[in-house]
Amino acid sequence: GPKVLQIPSHQIIDMGQMVTLNCDPVSNHLYFYWYKQILGQQMEFLVNFYNGKVMEKSKLFKDQFSVERPDGSYFTLKIQPTALEDSAVYFCASSLDRADSDYTFGSGTRLLVI
Amino acid sequence: QQQVRQSPQSLTVWEGETAILNCSYENSAFDYFPWYQQFPGEGPALLISILSVSDKKEDGRFTIFFNKREKKLSLHIADSQPGDSATYFCAASNSGTYQRFGTGTKLQVVP
């Protein structure tokens, strides 16, 4: 079936540095999401994005976080500066038409901040 | 606060048995409930979903039972197979808002 690709699969970064996580969503999907998962536990919503704008964001989406999708390119999550507590697996997802429709998830980016 | 809860946290069943995974929610406005299956090292994959207008949804060996009054639902996996061993997440959403995920149930099916 259609896939969401996430690049890189793993990233190790020094605390305080900037990191960009990249997501290539399903081609005809219009809604994009980032979720954070720690140690295989609960999936925590960060942000969703539609038509070039942030639609909703959670308390976990700190000021150091930003998202964008320049035309035809990756949907990105940027963290600047990173903190130790940002270490987690970040999952990108996309859906076709509504934020409550079926999501397709990527395989995640495992981020370790040291 | 935790809007979607799941129990048990972990579950072990024998091959061929029916595994029952439970989910409850707080917000009565939730109207869409997908279940996702996640294998280690992978992202969640949609398994089966139900709308609040239905009380049951079947897809092969997987069945969702939904009780709107009690704000509870359950996923039944019939004839469990070792390949079903994974973590299962219940999620909920309403009116075009993002999906809230539960805490997950880790299922192990023993041959």
mmCIF file of N, CA and C in Angstrom, chain A residues 12-114:
data_model
loop_
_atom_site.group_PDB
_atom_site.id
_atom_site.type_symbol
_atom_site.label_atom_id
_atom_site.label_comp_id
_atom_site.label_asym_id
_atom_site.label_seq_id
_atom_site.Cartn_x
_atom_site.Cartn_y
_atom_site.Cartn_z
ATOM 1 N N ILE A 12 21.612 10.963 16.032
ATOM 2 C CA ILE A 12 22.201 11.285 17.329
ATOM 3 C C ILE A 12 22.730 12.709 17.239
ATOM 4 N N ILE A 13 22.385 13.520 18.234
ATOM 5 C CA ILE A 13 22.747 14.928 18.149
ATOM 6 C C ILE A 13 23.112 15.459 19.525
ATOM 7 N N ASP A 14 24.021 16.406 19.541
ATOM 8 C CA ASP A 14 24.410 17.033 20.798
ATOM 9 C C ASP A 14 23.321 18.000 21.258
ATOM 10 N N MET A 15 23.084 17.995 22.557
ATOM 11 C CA MET A 15 22.116 18.918 23.145
ATOM 12 C C MET A 15 22.440 20.358 22.743
ATOM 13 N N GLY A 16 21.406 21.085 22.353
ATOM 14 C CA GLY A 16 21.593 22.470 21.952
ATOM 15 C C GLY A 16 21.719 22.667 20.453
ATOM 16 N N GLN A 17 22.001 21.585 19.746
ATOM 17 C CA GLN A 17 22.098 21.684 18.300
ATOM 18 C C GLN A 17 20.711 21.628 17.672
ATOM 19 N N MET A 18 20.656 21.942 16.386
ATOM 20 C CA MET A 18 19.415 21.887 15.640
ATOM 21 C C MET A 18 19.301 20.543 14.931
ATOM 22 N N VAL A 19 18.072 20.042 14.828
ATOM 23 C CA VAL A 19 17.841 18.818 14.067
ATOM 24 C C VAL A 19 16.587 19.009 13.217
ATOM 25 N N THR A 20 16.628 18.432 12.026
ATOM 26 C CA THR A 20 15.466 18.460 11.132
ATOM 27 C C THR A 20 15.086 17.038 10.787
ATOM 28 N N LEU A 21 13.848 16.697 11.053
ATOM 29 C CA LEU A 21 13.314 15.390 10.711
ATOM 30 C C LEU A 21 12.458 15.538 9.462
ATOM 31 N N ASN A 22 12.676 14.642 8.520
ATOM 32 C CA ASN A 22 12.017 14.759 7.225
ATOM 33 C C ASN A 22 10.984 13.663 7.012
ATOM 34 N N CYS A 23 9.897 14.047 6.354
ATOM 35 C CA CYS A 23 8.799 13.126 6.103
ATOM 36 C C CYS A 23 8.307 13.329 4.675
ATOM 37 N N ASP A 24 8.199 12.220 3.948
ATOM 38 C CA ASP A 24 7.605 12.254 2.614
ATOM 39 C C ASP A 24 6.239 11.581 2.707
ATOM 40 N N PRO A 25 5.152 12.338 2.792
ATOM 41 C CA PRO A 25 3.836 11.740 3.017
ATOM 42 C C PRO A 25 3.308 11.043 1.774
ATOM 43 N N VAL A 26 2.210 10.333 1.929
ATOM 44 C CA VAL A 26 1.528 9.709 0.793
ATOM 45 C C VAL A 26 1.131 10.821 -0.173
ATOM 46 N N SER A 27 1.323 10.571 -1.467
ATOM 47 C CA SER A 27 1.321 11.647 -2.456
ATOM 48 C C SER A 27 0.022 12.436 -2.537
ATOM 49 N N ASN A 28 -1.128 11.812 -2.378
ATOM 50 C CA ASN A 28 -2.380 12.547 -2.522
ATOM 51 C C ASN A 28 -2.998 12.932 -1.183
ATOM 52 N N HIS A 29 -2.250 12.740 -0.105
ATOM 53 C CA HIS A 29 -2.766 13.104 1.215
ATOM 54 C C HIS A 29 -2.596 14.598 1.459
ATOM 55 N N LEU A 30 -3.533 15.136 2.245
ATOM 56 C CA LEU A 30 -3.563 16.572 2.448
ATOM 57 C C LEU A 30 -3.267 16.996 3.879
ATOM 58 N N TYR A 31 -3.429 16.069 4.833
ATOM 59 C CA TYR A 31 -3.203 16.391 6.241
ATOM 60 C C TYR A 31 -1.956 15.666 6.709
ATOM 61 N N PHE A 32 -1.153 16.355 7.506
ATOM 62 C CA PHE A 32 0.116 15.786 7.973
ATOM 63 C C PHE A 32 0.236 15.970 9.479
ATOM 64 N N TYR A 33 0.907 15.010 10.108
ATOM 65 C CA TYR A 33 0.967 14.986 11.567
ATOM 66 C C TYR A 33 2.351 14.583 12.044
ATOM 67 N N TRP A 34 2.700 15.039 13.231
ATOM 68 C CA TRP A 34 3.845 14.507 13.953
ATOM 69 C C TRP A 34 3.365 14.030 15.321
ATOM 70 N N TYR A 35 3.835 12.807 15.684
ATOM 71 C CA TYR A 35 3.593 12.231 16.998
ATOM 72 C C TYR A 35 4.938 11.864 17.603
ATOM 73 N N LYS A 36 4.968 11.846 18.934
ATOM 74 C CA LYS A 36 6.179 11.495 19.677
ATOM 75 C C LYS A 36 5.899 10.250 20.510
ATOM 76 N N GLN A 37 6.819 9.293 20.462
ATOM 77 C CA GLN A 37 6.657 8.066 21.236
ATOM 78 C C GLN A 37 7.944 7.794 22.011
ATOM 79 N N ILE A 38 7.808 7.563 23.320
ATOM 80 C CA ILE A 38 8.960 7.275 24.156
ATOM 81 C C ILE A 38 8.890 5.825 24.602
ATOM 82 N N LEU A 39 9.965 5.075 24.342
ATOM 83 C CA LEU A 39 10.119 3.700 24.836
ATOM 84 C C LEU A 39 8.923 2.819 24.479
ATOM 85 N N GLY A 40 8.402 2.950 23.255
ATOM 86 C CA GLY A 40 7.319 2.094 22.811
ATOM 87 C C GLY A 40 6.007 2.308 23.532
ATOM 88 N N GLN A 41 5.925 3.418 24.248
ATOM 89 C CA GLN A 41 4.714 3.718 24.998
ATOM 90 C C GLN A 41 3.734 4.526 24.141
ATOM 91 N N GLN A 42 2.934 5.289 24.820
ATOM 92 C CA GLN A 42 1.851 6.017 24.166
ATOM 93 C C GLN A 42 2.331 6.942 23.056
ATOM 94 N N MET A 43 1.519 7.035 22.018
ATOM 95 C CA MET A 43 1.774 7.977 20.939
ATOM 96 C C MET A 43 1.206 9.326 21.357
ATOM 97 N N GLU A 44 2.068 10.328 21.454
ATOM 98 C CA GLU A 44 1.622 11.647 21.907
ATOM 99 C C GLU A 44 1.598 12.616 20.722
ATOM 100 N N PHE A 45 0.456 13.217 20.513
ATOM 101 C CA PHE A 45 0.275 14.155 19.409
ATOM 102 C C PHE A 45 1.121 15.406 19.620
ATOM 103 N N LEU A 46 1.778 15.838 18.550
ATOM 104 C CA LEU A 46 2.519 17.096 18.590
ATOM 105 C C LEU A 46 1.800 18.189 17.804
ATOM 106 N N VAL A 47 1.534 17.894 16.523
ATOM 107 C CA VAL A 47 1.036 18.955 15.653
ATOM 108 C C VAL A 47 0.394 18.348 14.420
ATOM 109 N N ASN A 48 -0.595 19.043 13.848
ATOM 110 C CA ASN A 48 -1.056 18.680 12.522
ATOM 111 C C ASN A 48 -1.044 19.908 11.616
ATOM 112 N N PHE A 49 -1.034 19.643 10.317
ATOM 113 C CA PHE A 49 -0.678 20.654 9.327
ATOM 114 C C PHE A 49 -1.535 20.438 8.100
ATOM 115 N N TYR A 50 -2.119 21.506 7.603
ATOM 116 C CA TYR A 50 -2.975 21.401 6.419
ATOM 117 C C TYR A 50 -2.894 22.698 5.635
ATOM 118 N N ASN A 51 -2.787 22.577 4.365
ATOM 119 C CA ASN A 51 -2.808 23.731 3.478
ATOM 120 C C ASN A 51 -1.775 24.780 3.886
ATOM 121 N N GLY A 52 -0.622 24.311 4.282
ATOM 122 C CA GLY A 52 0.468 25.218 4.604
ATOM 123 C C GLY A 52 0.421 25.824 5.985
ATOM 124 N N LYS A 53 -0.527 25.344 6.824
ATOM 125 C CA LYS A 53 -0.671 25.957 8.145
ATOM 126 C C LYS A 53 -0.771 24.907 9.245
ATOM 127 N N VAL A 54 -0.305 25.288 10.423
ATOM 128 C CA VAL A 54 -0.540 24.477 11.609
ATOM 129 C C VAL A 54 -2.014 24.589 11.979
ATOM 130 N N MET A 55 -2.670 23.438 12.105
ATOM 131 C CA MET A 55 -4.083 23.425 12.469
ATOM 132 C C MET A 55 -4.268 23.318 13.974
ATOM 133 N N GLU A 56 -3.559 22.367 14.561
ATOM 134 C CA GLU A 56 -3.647 22.143 16.010
ATOM 135 C C GLU A 56 -2.248 21.779 16.502
ATOM 136 N N LYS A 57 -1.971 22.121 17.754
ATOM 137 C CA LYS A 57 -0.722 21.684 18.359
ATOM 138 C C LYS A 57 -0.956 21.424 19.835
ATOM 139 N N SER A 58 -0.139 20.544 20.395
ATOM 140 C CA SER A 58 -0.285 20.190 21.796
ATOM 141 C C SER A 58 0.723 20.962 22.640
ATOM 142 N N LYS A 59 0.621 20.754 23.954
ATOM 143 C CA LYS A 59 1.571 21.399 24.879
ATOM 144 C C LYS A 59 2.992 20.890 24.659
ATOM 145 N N LEU A 60 3.114 19.676 24.074
ATOM 146 C CA LEU A 60 4.447 19.128 23.810
ATOM 147 C C LEU A 60 5.145 19.854 22.671
ATOM 148 N N PHE A 61 4.381 20.560 21.866
ATOM 149 C CA PHE A 61 4.951 21.283 20.713
ATOM 150 C C PHE A 61 5.498 22.604 21.232
ATOM 151 N N LYS A 62 6.736 22.534 21.751
ATOM 152 C CA LYS A 62 7.339 23.687 22.412
ATOM 153 C C LYS A 62 7.735 24.759 21.395
ATOM 154 N N ASP A 63 8.101 25.910 21.915
ATOM 155 C CA ASP A 63 8.505 27.022 21.041
ATOM 156 C C ASP A 63 9.713 26.659 20.188
ATOM 157 N N GLN A 64 10.489 25.686 20.655
ATOM 158 C CA GLN A 64 11.676 25.281 19.910
ATOM 159 C C GLN A 64 11.338 24.420 18.690
ATOM 160 N N PHE A 65 10.073 24.038 18.572
ATOM 161 C CA PHE A 65 9.634 23.177 17.472
ATOM 162 C C PHE A 65 9.017 24.035 16.361
ATOM 163 N N SER A 66 9.231 23.595 15.136
ATOM 164 C CA SER A 66 8.548 24.229 14.020
ATOM 165 C C SER A 66 8.329 23.203 12.922
ATOM 166 N N VAL A 67 7.300 23.421 12.113
ATOM 167 C CA VAL A 67 7.010 22.526 10.999
ATOM 168 C C VAL A 67 6.785 23.358 9.749
ATOM 169 N N GLU A 68 7.087 22.745 8.617
ATOM 170 C CA GLU A 68 6.801 23.380 7.340
ATOM 171 C C GLU A 68 6.794 22.329 6.249
ATOM 172 N N ARG A 69 6.178 22.691 5.121
ATOM 173 C CA ARG A 69 6.250 21.850 3.938
ATOM 174 C C ARG A 69 6.344 22.766 2.728
ATOM 175 N N PRO A 70 7.543 23.157 2.383
ATOM 176 C CA PRO A 70 7.712 23.947 1.153
ATOM 177 C C PRO A 70 7.171 23.150 -0.037
ATOM 178 N N ASP A 71 6.654 23.823 -1.041
ATOM 179 C CA ASP A 71 5.954 23.179 -2.156
ATOM 180 C C ASP A 71 6.678 21.954 -2.696
ATOM 181 N N GLY A 72 5.943 20.821 -2.708
ATOM 182 C CA GLY A 72 6.449 19.605 -3.318
ATOM 183 C C GLY A 72 7.595 18.937 -2.603
ATOM 184 N N SER A 73 7.941 19.401 -1.411
ATOM 185 C CA SER A 73 9.086 18.803 -0.737
ATOM 186 C C SER A 73 8.639 18.119 0.556
ATOM 187 N N TYR A 74 9.607 17.793 1.380
ATOM 188 C CA TYR A 74 9.312 17.084 2.608
ATOM 189 C C TYR A 74 8.495 17.937 3.577
ATOM 190 N N PHE A 75 7.720 17.241 4.396
ATOM 191 C CA PHE A 75 7.090 17.842 5.570
ATOM 192 C C PHE A 75 8.114 17.676 6.690
ATOM 193 N N THR A 76 8.570 18.773 7.267
ATOM 194 C CA THR A 76 9.683 18.693 8.214
ATOM 195 C C THR A 76 9.280 19.133 9.613
ATOM 196 N N LEU A 77 9.951 18.518 10.577
ATOM 197 C CA LEU A 77 9.878 18.946 11.974
ATOM 198 C C LEU A 77 11.283 19.387 12.366
ATOM 199 N N LYS A 78 11.385 20.631 12.776
ATOM 200 C CA LYS A 78 12.675 21.159 13.174
ATOM 201 C C LYS A 78 12.661 21.444 14.665
ATOM 202 N N ILE A 79 13.717 21.047 15.337
ATOM 203 C CA ILE A 79 13.861 21.332 16.773
ATOM 204 C C ILE A 79 15.136 22.144 16.939
ATOM 205 N N GLN A 80 14.990 23.358 17.471
ATOM 206 C CA GLN A 80 16.144 24.231 17.638
ATOM 207 C C GLN A 80 15.928 25.157 18.821
ATOM 208 N N PRO A 81 16.692 25.022 19.909
ATOM 209 C CA PRO A 81 17.727 24.010 20.138
ATOM 210 C C PRO A 81 17.131 22.738 20.738
ATOM 211 N N THR A 82 17.839 21.638 20.586
ATOM 212 C CA THR A 82 17.373 20.378 21.154
ATOM 213 C C THR A 82 17.703 20.307 22.647
ATOM 214 N N ALA A 83 16.879 19.503 23.370
ATOM 215 C CA ALA A 83 17.080 19.255 24.790
ATOM 216 C C ALA A 83 17.092 17.741 25.014
ATOM 217 N N LEU A 84 17.627 17.323 26.168
ATOM 218 C CA LEU A 84 17.726 15.885 26.436
ATOM 219 C C LEU A 84 16.362 15.199 26.371
ATOM 220 N N GLU A 85 15.332 15.894 26.855
ATOM 221 C CA GLU A 85 13.992 15.300 26.885
ATOM 222 C C GLU A 85 13.347 15.177 25.508
ATOM 223 N N ASP A 86 14.025 15.667 24.490
ATOM 224 C CA ASP A 86 13.509 15.501 23.123
ATOM 225 C C ASP A 86 13.856 14.121 22.559
ATOM 226 N N SER A 87 14.675 13.368 23.276
ATOM 227 C CA SER A 87 15.007 12.010 22.830
ATOM 228 C C SER A 87 13.742 11.158 22.805
ATOM 229 N N ALA A 88 13.434 10.592 21.649
ATOM 230 C CA ALA A 88 12.199 9.824 21.460
ATOM 231 C C ALA A 88 12.192 9.319 20.030
ATOM 232 N N VAL A 89 11.132 8.578 19.698
ATOM 233 C CA VAL A 89 10.886 8.242 18.305
ATOM 234 C C VAL A 89 9.792 9.185 17.807
ATOM 235 N N TYR A 90 10.059 9.823 16.703
ATOM 236 C CA TYR A 90 9.097 10.764 16.123
ATOM 237 C C TYR A 90 8.477 10.123 14.887
ATOM 238 N N PHE A 91 7.154 10.049 14.899
ATOM 239 C CA PHE A 91 6.429 9.456 13.793
ATOM 240 C C PHE A 91 5.698 10.536 13.012
ATOM 241 N N CYS A 92 5.840 10.460 11.720
ATOM 242 C CA CYS A 92 5.065 11.288 10.815
ATOM 243 C C CYS A 92 3.898 10.456 10.309
ATOM 244 N N ALA A 93 2.774 11.096 10.092
ATOM 245 C CA ALA A 93 1.608 10.433 9.514
ATOM 246 C C ALA A 93 0.940 11.377 8.530
ATOM 247 N N SER A 94 0.154 10.803 7.635
ATOM 248 C CA SER A 94 -0.639 11.626 6.735
ATOM 249 C C SER A 94 -2.010 10.991 6.560
ATOM 250 N N SER A 95 -2.972 11.815 6.199
ATOM 251 C CA SER A 95 -4.315 11.313 5.923
ATOM 252 C C SER A 95 -4.869 12.055 4.718
ATOM 253 N N LEU A 96 -5.889 11.421 4.112
ATOM 254 C CA LEU A 96 -6.352 11.908 2.818
ATOM 255 C C LEU A 96 -7.107 13.218 2.922
ATOM 256 N N ASP A 97 -8.147 13.240 3.739
ATOM 257 C CA ASP A 97 -9.009 14.407 3.635
ATOM 258 C C ASP A 97 -9.400 15.057 4.954
ATOM 259 N N ARG A 98 -9.404 14.316 6.047
ATOM 260 C CA ARG A 98 -9.811 14.921 7.312
ATOM 261 C C ARG A 98 -8.890 14.453 8.414
ATOM 262 N N ALA A 99 -8.779 15.267 9.440
ATOM 263 C CA ALA A 99 -7.868 14.907 10.521
ATOM 264 C C ALA A 99 -8.371 13.716 11.312
ATOM 265 N N ASP A 100 -9.623 13.307 11.097
ATOM 266 C CA ASP A 100 -10.097 12.142 11.838
ATOM 267 C C ASP A 100 -10.270 10.930 10.922
ATOM 268 N N SER A 101 -9.677 10.971 9.748
ATOM 269 C CA SER A 101 -9.759 9.808 8.856
ATOM 270 C C SER A 101 -8.542 8.915 9.059
ATOM 271 N N ASP A 102 -8.444 7.874 8.271
ATOM 272 C CA ASP A 102 -7.389 6.887 8.474
ATOM 273 C C ASP A 102 -6.008 7.489 8.259
ATOM 274 N N TYR A 103 -5.115 7.211 9.195
ATOM 275 C CA TYR A 103 -3.749 7.710 9.107
ATOM 276 C C TYR A 103 -2.828 6.637 8.537
ATOM 277 N N THR A 104 -1.857 7.060 7.756
ATOM 278 C CA THR A 104 -0.744 6.217 7.343
ATOM 279 C C THR A 104 0.504 6.758 8.030
ATOM 280 N N PHE A 105 1.156 5.894 8.801
ATOM 281 C CA PHE A 105 2.340 6.297 9.559
ATOM 282 C C PHE A 105 3.611 5.862 8.855
ATOM 283 N N GLY A 106 4.663 6.638 9.061
ATOM 284 C CA GLY A 106 5.995 6.222 8.669
ATOM 285 C C GLY A 106 6.593 5.306 9.724
ATOM 286 N N SER A 107 7.828 4.875 9.491
ATOM 287 C CA SER A 107 8.508 3.959 10.416
ATOM 288 C C SER A 107 9.214 4.680 11.549
ATOM 289 N N GLY A 108 9.203 5.992 11.522
ATOM 290 C CA GLY A 108 9.749 6.760 12.629
ATOM 291 C C GLY A 108 11.203 7.164 12.453
ATOM 292 N N THR A 109 11.561 8.244 13.144
ATOM 293 C CA THR A 109 12.960 8.660 13.292
ATOM 294 C C THR A 109 13.311 8.568 14.764
ATOM 295 N N ARG A 110 14.322 7.762 15.057
ATOM 296 C CA ARG A 110 14.768 7.594 16.440
ATOM 297 C C ARG A 110 15.806 8.663 16.743
ATOM 298 N N LEU A 111 15.424 9.610 17.586
ATOM 299 C CA LEU A 111 16.284 10.744 17.901
ATOM 300 C C LEU A 111 16.869 10.562 19.287
ATOM 301 N N LEU A 112 18.177 10.669 19.362
ATOM 302 C CA LEU A 112 18.862 10.621 20.651
ATOM 303 C C LEU A 112 19.639 11.918 20.825
ATOM 304 N N VAL A 113 19.301 12.640 21.876
ATOM 305 C CA VAL A 113 20.000 13.889 22.191
ATOM 306 C C VAL A 113 20.939 13.609 23.360
ATOM 307 N N ILE A 114 22.217 13.883 23.154
ATOM 308 C CA ILE A 114 23.223 13.576 24.192
ATOM 309 C C ILE A 114 23.936 14.827 24.673
#
